[in-house]
Short mmCIF file of C-alpha atoms and ligand atoms in Angstrom, two decimals:
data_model
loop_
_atom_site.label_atom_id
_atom_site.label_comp_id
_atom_site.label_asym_id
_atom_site.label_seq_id
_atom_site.Cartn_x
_atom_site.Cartn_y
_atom_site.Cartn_z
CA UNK A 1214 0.00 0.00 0.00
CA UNK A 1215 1.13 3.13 -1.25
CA UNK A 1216 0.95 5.71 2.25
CA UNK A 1217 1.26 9.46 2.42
CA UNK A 1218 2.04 10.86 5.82
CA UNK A 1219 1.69 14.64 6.33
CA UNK A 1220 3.01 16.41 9.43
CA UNK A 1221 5.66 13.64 8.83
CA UNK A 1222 8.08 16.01 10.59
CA UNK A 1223 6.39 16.57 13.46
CA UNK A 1224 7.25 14.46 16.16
CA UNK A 1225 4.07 12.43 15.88
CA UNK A 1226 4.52 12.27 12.51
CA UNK A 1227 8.02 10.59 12.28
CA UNK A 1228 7.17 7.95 14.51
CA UNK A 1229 4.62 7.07 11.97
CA UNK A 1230 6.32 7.32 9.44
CA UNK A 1231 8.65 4.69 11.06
CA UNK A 1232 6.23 2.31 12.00
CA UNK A 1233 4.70 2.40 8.58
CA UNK A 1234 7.93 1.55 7.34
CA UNK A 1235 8.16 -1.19 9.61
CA UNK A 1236 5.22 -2.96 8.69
CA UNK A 1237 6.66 -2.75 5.05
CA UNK A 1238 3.93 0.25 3.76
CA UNK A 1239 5.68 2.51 0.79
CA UNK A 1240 5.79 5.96 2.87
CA UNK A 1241 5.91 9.03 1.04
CA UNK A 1242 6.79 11.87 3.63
CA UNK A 1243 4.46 15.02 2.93
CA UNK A 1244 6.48 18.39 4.60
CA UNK A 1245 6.61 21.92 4.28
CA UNK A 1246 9.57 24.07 3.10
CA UNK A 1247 12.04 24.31 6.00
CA UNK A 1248 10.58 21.06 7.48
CA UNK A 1249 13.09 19.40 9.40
CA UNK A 1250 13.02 15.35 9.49
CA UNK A 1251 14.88 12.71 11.45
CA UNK A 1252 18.21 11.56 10.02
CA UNK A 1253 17.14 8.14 9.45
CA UNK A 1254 14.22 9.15 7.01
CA UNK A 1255 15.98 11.63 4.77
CA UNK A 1256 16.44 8.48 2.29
CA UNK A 1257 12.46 8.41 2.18
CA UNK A 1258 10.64 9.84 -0.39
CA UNK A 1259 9.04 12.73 0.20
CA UNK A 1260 7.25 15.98 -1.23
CA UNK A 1261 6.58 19.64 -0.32
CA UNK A 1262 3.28 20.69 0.21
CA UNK A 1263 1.55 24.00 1.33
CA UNK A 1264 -1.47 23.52 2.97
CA UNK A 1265 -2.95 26.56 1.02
CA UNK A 1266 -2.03 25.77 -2.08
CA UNK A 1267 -4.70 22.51 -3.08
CA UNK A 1268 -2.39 21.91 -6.85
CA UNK A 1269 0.85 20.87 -4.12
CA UNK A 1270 -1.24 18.63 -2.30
CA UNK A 1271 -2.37 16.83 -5.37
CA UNK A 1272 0.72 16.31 -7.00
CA UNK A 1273 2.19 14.98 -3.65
CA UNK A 1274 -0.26 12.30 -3.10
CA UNK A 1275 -1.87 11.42 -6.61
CA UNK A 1276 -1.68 7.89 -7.01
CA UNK A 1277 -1.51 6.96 -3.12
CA UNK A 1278 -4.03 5.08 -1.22
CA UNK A 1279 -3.95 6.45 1.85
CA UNK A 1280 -3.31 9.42 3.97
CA UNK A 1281 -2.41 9.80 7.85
CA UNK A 1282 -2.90 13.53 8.89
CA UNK A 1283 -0.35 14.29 11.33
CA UNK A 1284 -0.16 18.17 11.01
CA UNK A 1285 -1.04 20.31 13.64
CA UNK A 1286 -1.01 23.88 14.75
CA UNK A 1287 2.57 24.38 16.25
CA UNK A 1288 2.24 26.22 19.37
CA UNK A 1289 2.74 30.08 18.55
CA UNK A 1290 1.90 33.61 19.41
CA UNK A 1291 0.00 33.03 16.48
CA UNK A 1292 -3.48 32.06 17.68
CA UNK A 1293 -4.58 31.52 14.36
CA UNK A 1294 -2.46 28.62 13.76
CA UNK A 1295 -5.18 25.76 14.84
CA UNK A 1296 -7.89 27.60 12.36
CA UNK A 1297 -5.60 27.64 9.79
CA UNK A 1298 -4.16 24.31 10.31
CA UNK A 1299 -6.12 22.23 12.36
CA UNK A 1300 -9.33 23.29 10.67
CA UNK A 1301 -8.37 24.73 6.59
CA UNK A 1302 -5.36 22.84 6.43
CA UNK A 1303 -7.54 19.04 6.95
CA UNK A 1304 -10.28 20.09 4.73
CA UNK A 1305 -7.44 20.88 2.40
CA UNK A 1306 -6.30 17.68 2.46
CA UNK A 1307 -9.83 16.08 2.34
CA UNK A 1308 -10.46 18.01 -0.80
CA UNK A 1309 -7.52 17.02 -2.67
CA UNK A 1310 -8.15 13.05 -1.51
CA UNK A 1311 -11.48 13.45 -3.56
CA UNK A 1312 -9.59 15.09 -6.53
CA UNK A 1313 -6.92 12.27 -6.90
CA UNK A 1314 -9.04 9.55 -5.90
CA UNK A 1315 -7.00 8.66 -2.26
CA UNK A 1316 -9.74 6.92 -0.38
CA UNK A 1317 -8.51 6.22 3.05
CA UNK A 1318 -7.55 8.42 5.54
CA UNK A 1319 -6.63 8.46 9.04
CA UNK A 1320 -6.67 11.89 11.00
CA UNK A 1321 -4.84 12.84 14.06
CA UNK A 1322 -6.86 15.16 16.28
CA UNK A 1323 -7.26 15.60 20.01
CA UNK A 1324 -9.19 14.16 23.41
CA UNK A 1325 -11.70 16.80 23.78
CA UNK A 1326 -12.33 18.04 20.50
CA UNK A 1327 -15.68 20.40 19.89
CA UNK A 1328 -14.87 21.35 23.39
CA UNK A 1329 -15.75 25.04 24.17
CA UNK A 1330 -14.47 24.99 27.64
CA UNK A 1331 -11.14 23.51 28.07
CA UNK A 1332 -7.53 25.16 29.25
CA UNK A 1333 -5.79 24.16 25.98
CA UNK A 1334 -8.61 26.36 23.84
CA UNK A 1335 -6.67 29.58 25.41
CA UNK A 1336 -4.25 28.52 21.92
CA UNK A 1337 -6.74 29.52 19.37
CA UNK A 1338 -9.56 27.75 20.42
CA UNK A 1339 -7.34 24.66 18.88
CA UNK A 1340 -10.16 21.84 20.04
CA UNK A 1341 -13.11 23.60 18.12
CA UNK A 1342 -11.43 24.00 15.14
CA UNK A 1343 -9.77 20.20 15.34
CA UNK A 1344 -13.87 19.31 15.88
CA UNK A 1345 -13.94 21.40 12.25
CA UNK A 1346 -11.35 19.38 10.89
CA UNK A 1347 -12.84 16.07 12.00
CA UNK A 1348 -16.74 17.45 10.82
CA UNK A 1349 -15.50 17.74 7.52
CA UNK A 1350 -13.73 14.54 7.08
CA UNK A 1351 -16.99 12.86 9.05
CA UNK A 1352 -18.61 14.14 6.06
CA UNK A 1353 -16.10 13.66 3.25
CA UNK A 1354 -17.60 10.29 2.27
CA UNK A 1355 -14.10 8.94 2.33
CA UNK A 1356 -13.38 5.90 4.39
CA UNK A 1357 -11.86 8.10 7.76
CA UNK A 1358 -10.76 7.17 11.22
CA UNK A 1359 -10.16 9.65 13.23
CA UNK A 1360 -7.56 9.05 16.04
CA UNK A 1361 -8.20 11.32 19.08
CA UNK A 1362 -5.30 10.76 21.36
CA UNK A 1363 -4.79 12.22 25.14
CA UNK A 1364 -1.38 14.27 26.15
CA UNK A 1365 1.29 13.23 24.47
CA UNK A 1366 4.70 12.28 26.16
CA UNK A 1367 8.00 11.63 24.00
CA UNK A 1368 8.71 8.82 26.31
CA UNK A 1369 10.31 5.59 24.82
CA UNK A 1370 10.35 3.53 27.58
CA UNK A 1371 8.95 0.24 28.96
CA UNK A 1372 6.57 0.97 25.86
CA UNK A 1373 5.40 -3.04 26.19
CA UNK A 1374 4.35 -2.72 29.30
CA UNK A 1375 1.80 -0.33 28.16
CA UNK A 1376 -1.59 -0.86 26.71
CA UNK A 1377 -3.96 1.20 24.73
CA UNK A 1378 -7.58 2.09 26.40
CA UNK A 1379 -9.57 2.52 23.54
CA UNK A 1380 -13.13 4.44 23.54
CA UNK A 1381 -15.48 6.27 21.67
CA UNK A 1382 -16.29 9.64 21.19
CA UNK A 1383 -16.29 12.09 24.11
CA UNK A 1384 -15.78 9.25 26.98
CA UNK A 1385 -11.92 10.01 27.83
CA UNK A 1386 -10.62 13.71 29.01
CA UNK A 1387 -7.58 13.61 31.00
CA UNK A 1388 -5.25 10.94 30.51
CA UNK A 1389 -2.00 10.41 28.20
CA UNK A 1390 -0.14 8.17 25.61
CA UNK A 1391 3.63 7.79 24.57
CA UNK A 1392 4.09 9.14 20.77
CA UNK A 1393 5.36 5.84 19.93
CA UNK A 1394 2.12 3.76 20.56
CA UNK A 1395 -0.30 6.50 18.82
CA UNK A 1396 1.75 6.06 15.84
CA UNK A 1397 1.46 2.41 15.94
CA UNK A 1398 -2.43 2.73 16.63
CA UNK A 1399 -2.28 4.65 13.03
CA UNK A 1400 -1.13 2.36 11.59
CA UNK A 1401 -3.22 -0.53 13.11
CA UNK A 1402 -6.20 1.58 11.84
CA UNK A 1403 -4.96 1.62 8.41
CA UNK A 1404 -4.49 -2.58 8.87
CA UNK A 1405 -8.46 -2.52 10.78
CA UNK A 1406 -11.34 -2.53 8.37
CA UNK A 1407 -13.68 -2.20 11.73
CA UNK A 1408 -12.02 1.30 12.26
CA UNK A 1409 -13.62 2.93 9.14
CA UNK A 1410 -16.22 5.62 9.87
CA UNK A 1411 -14.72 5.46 13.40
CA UNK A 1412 -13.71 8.49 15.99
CA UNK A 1413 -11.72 6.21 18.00
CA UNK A 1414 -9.89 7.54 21.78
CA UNK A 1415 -6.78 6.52 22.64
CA UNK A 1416 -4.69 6.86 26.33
CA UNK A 1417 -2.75 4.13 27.59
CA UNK A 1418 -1.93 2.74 30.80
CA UNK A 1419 0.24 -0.15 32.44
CA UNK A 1420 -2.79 -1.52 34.24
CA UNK A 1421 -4.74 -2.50 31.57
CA UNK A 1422 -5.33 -5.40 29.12
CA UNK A 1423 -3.97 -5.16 26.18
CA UNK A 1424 -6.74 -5.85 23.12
CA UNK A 1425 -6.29 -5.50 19.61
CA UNK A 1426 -8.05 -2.26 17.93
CA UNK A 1427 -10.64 -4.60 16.32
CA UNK A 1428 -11.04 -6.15 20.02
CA UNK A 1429 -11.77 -2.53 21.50
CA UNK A 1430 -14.03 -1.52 18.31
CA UNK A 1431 -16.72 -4.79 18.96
CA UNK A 1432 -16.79 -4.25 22.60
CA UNK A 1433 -17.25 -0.44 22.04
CA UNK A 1434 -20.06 -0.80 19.68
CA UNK A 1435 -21.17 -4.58 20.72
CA UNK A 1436 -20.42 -5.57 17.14
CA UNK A 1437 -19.64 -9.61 16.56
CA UNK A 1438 -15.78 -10.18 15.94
N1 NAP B 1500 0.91 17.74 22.13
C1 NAP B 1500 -0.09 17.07 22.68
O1 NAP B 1500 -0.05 16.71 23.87
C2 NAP B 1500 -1.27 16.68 21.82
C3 NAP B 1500 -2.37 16.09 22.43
C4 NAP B 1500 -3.43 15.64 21.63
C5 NAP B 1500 -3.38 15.82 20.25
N2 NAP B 1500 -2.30 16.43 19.69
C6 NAP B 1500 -2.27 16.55 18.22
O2 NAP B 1500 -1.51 15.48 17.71
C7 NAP B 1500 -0.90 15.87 16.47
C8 NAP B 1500 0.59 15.60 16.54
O3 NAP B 1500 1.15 16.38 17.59
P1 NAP B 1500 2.74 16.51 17.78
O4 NAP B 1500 2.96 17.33 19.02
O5 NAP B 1500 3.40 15.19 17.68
O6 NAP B 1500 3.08 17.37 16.47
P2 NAP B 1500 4.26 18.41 16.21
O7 NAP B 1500 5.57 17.84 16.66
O8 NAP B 1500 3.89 19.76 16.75
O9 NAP B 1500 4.27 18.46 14.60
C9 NAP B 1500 3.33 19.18 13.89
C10 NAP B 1500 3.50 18.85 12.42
O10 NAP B 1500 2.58 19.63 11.66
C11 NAP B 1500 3.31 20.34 10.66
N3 NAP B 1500 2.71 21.63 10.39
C12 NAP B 1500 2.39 22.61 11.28
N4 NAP B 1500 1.89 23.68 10.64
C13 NAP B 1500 1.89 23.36 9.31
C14 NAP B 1500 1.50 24.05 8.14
N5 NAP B 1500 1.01 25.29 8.18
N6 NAP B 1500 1.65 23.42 6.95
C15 NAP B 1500 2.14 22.17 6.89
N7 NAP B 1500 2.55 21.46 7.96
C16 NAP B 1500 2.42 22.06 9.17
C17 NAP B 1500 4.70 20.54 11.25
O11 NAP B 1500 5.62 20.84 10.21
P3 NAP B 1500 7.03 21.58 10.57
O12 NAP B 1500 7.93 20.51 11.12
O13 NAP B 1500 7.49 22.09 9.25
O14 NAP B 1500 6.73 22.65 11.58
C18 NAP B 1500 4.92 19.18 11.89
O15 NAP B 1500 5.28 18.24 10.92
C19 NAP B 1500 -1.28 17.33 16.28
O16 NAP B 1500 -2.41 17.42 15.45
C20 NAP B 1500 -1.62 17.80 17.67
O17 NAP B 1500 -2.50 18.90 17.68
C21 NAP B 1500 -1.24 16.86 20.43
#
């Protein structure tokens, strides 16, 4: 499968990029002029997009199946980073999916997105314009996941003692998950039929079970395995 990540230099977005690697996907890194990526994937391809200009998009991913958004707002006096890319810059990439035929996708929002009260909206009002983001890919007819992960933490370590706690929509608020296993719960997405048309929580925790995403999808929504 032929995979597109954007916000592939983000520190989200590399991980991905590695685990997609890993489970042998042809990764095409999707970055922004002055970008800066990880030593070990400058031999990747890649290509430069602007998120405001649609032709750059297209050419990068024409002939792909699949997209992982990674891009986000980077944190700024600007405050109208998350409108511009958490909100314009997804629909941006939505919109160019339908144009060159890309028919998966997998976005990267938030815990608490559509939220009008929360600390982290004093940046832009970032989670209602990540709720923007995800509205329009809800409605995209594409086949979407959306991946709404808690705090992230760069940590590395004793990553296989940890397991994912999986929910729905609006259940989880508060908790967090190493970078490491949200990329790999992209990637199991991409590998998870179930997940399709799916807003899909993830924290993780040493204390619980550890159940595939299809596992956490049927108990979720009580659908047979
Ligand atoms: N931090 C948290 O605790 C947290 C919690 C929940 C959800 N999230 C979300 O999870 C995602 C990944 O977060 P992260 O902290 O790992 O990401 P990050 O390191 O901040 O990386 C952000 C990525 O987005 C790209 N980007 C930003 N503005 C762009 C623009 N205008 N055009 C094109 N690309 C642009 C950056 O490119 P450059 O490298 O060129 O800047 C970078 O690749 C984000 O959507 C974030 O909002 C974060």
């Amino acid at each position: 499968m032929k995979l597109a990540i954007s916000g592939a230099s983000g520190k989200t977005g590399y991980r991905i990029a590695e685990e997609a690697i890993k489970s042998g996907y042809d990764v095409k890194l999707l970055l922004r002029q002055n970008s800066e990526i990880n030593e070990n994937l400058r031999k990747c391809d890649s290509s430069i997009i602007a998120l405001n200009q649609p032709k750059s998009i297209d050419n990068a991913i024409k002939g792909y199946d699949a997209l992982i958004i990674a891009t986000g707002a980077r944190p700024s006096i600007d405050l109208t980073g998350p409108a511009r890319v958490d909100a314009l810059g997804v629909k941006s990439q939505i919109l160019s999916c339908h144009r060159t035929g890309v028919k998966r996708i997998i976005l990267v929002s938030s815990l608490c997105a559509g939220r009008w009260i929360h600390p982290l909206n004093l940046f832009g009002l970032i989670l209602i314009w990540k709720r923007v983001g995800e509205r329009a890919l809800e409605e995209s007819g594409l086949d979407w996941t959306i991946i709404r992960p808690g705090g992230l933490s760069e940590s590395e370590e004793e990553l296989d003692k940890q397991a994912i706690l999986y929910s729905g929509p609006d259940v989880q608020q508060d908790a967090y998950i190493p970078r490491r296993l949200l990329a790999r719960s992209c990637i199991e997405a991409l590998k998870t039929p179930e997940s399709i048309n799916r807003i899909l929580e993830v924290t993780s925790d040493i204390s619980i079970r550890a159940v595939t995403m299809k596992e956490a999808i049927a108990d979720i929504y009580a659908i047979s395995t």
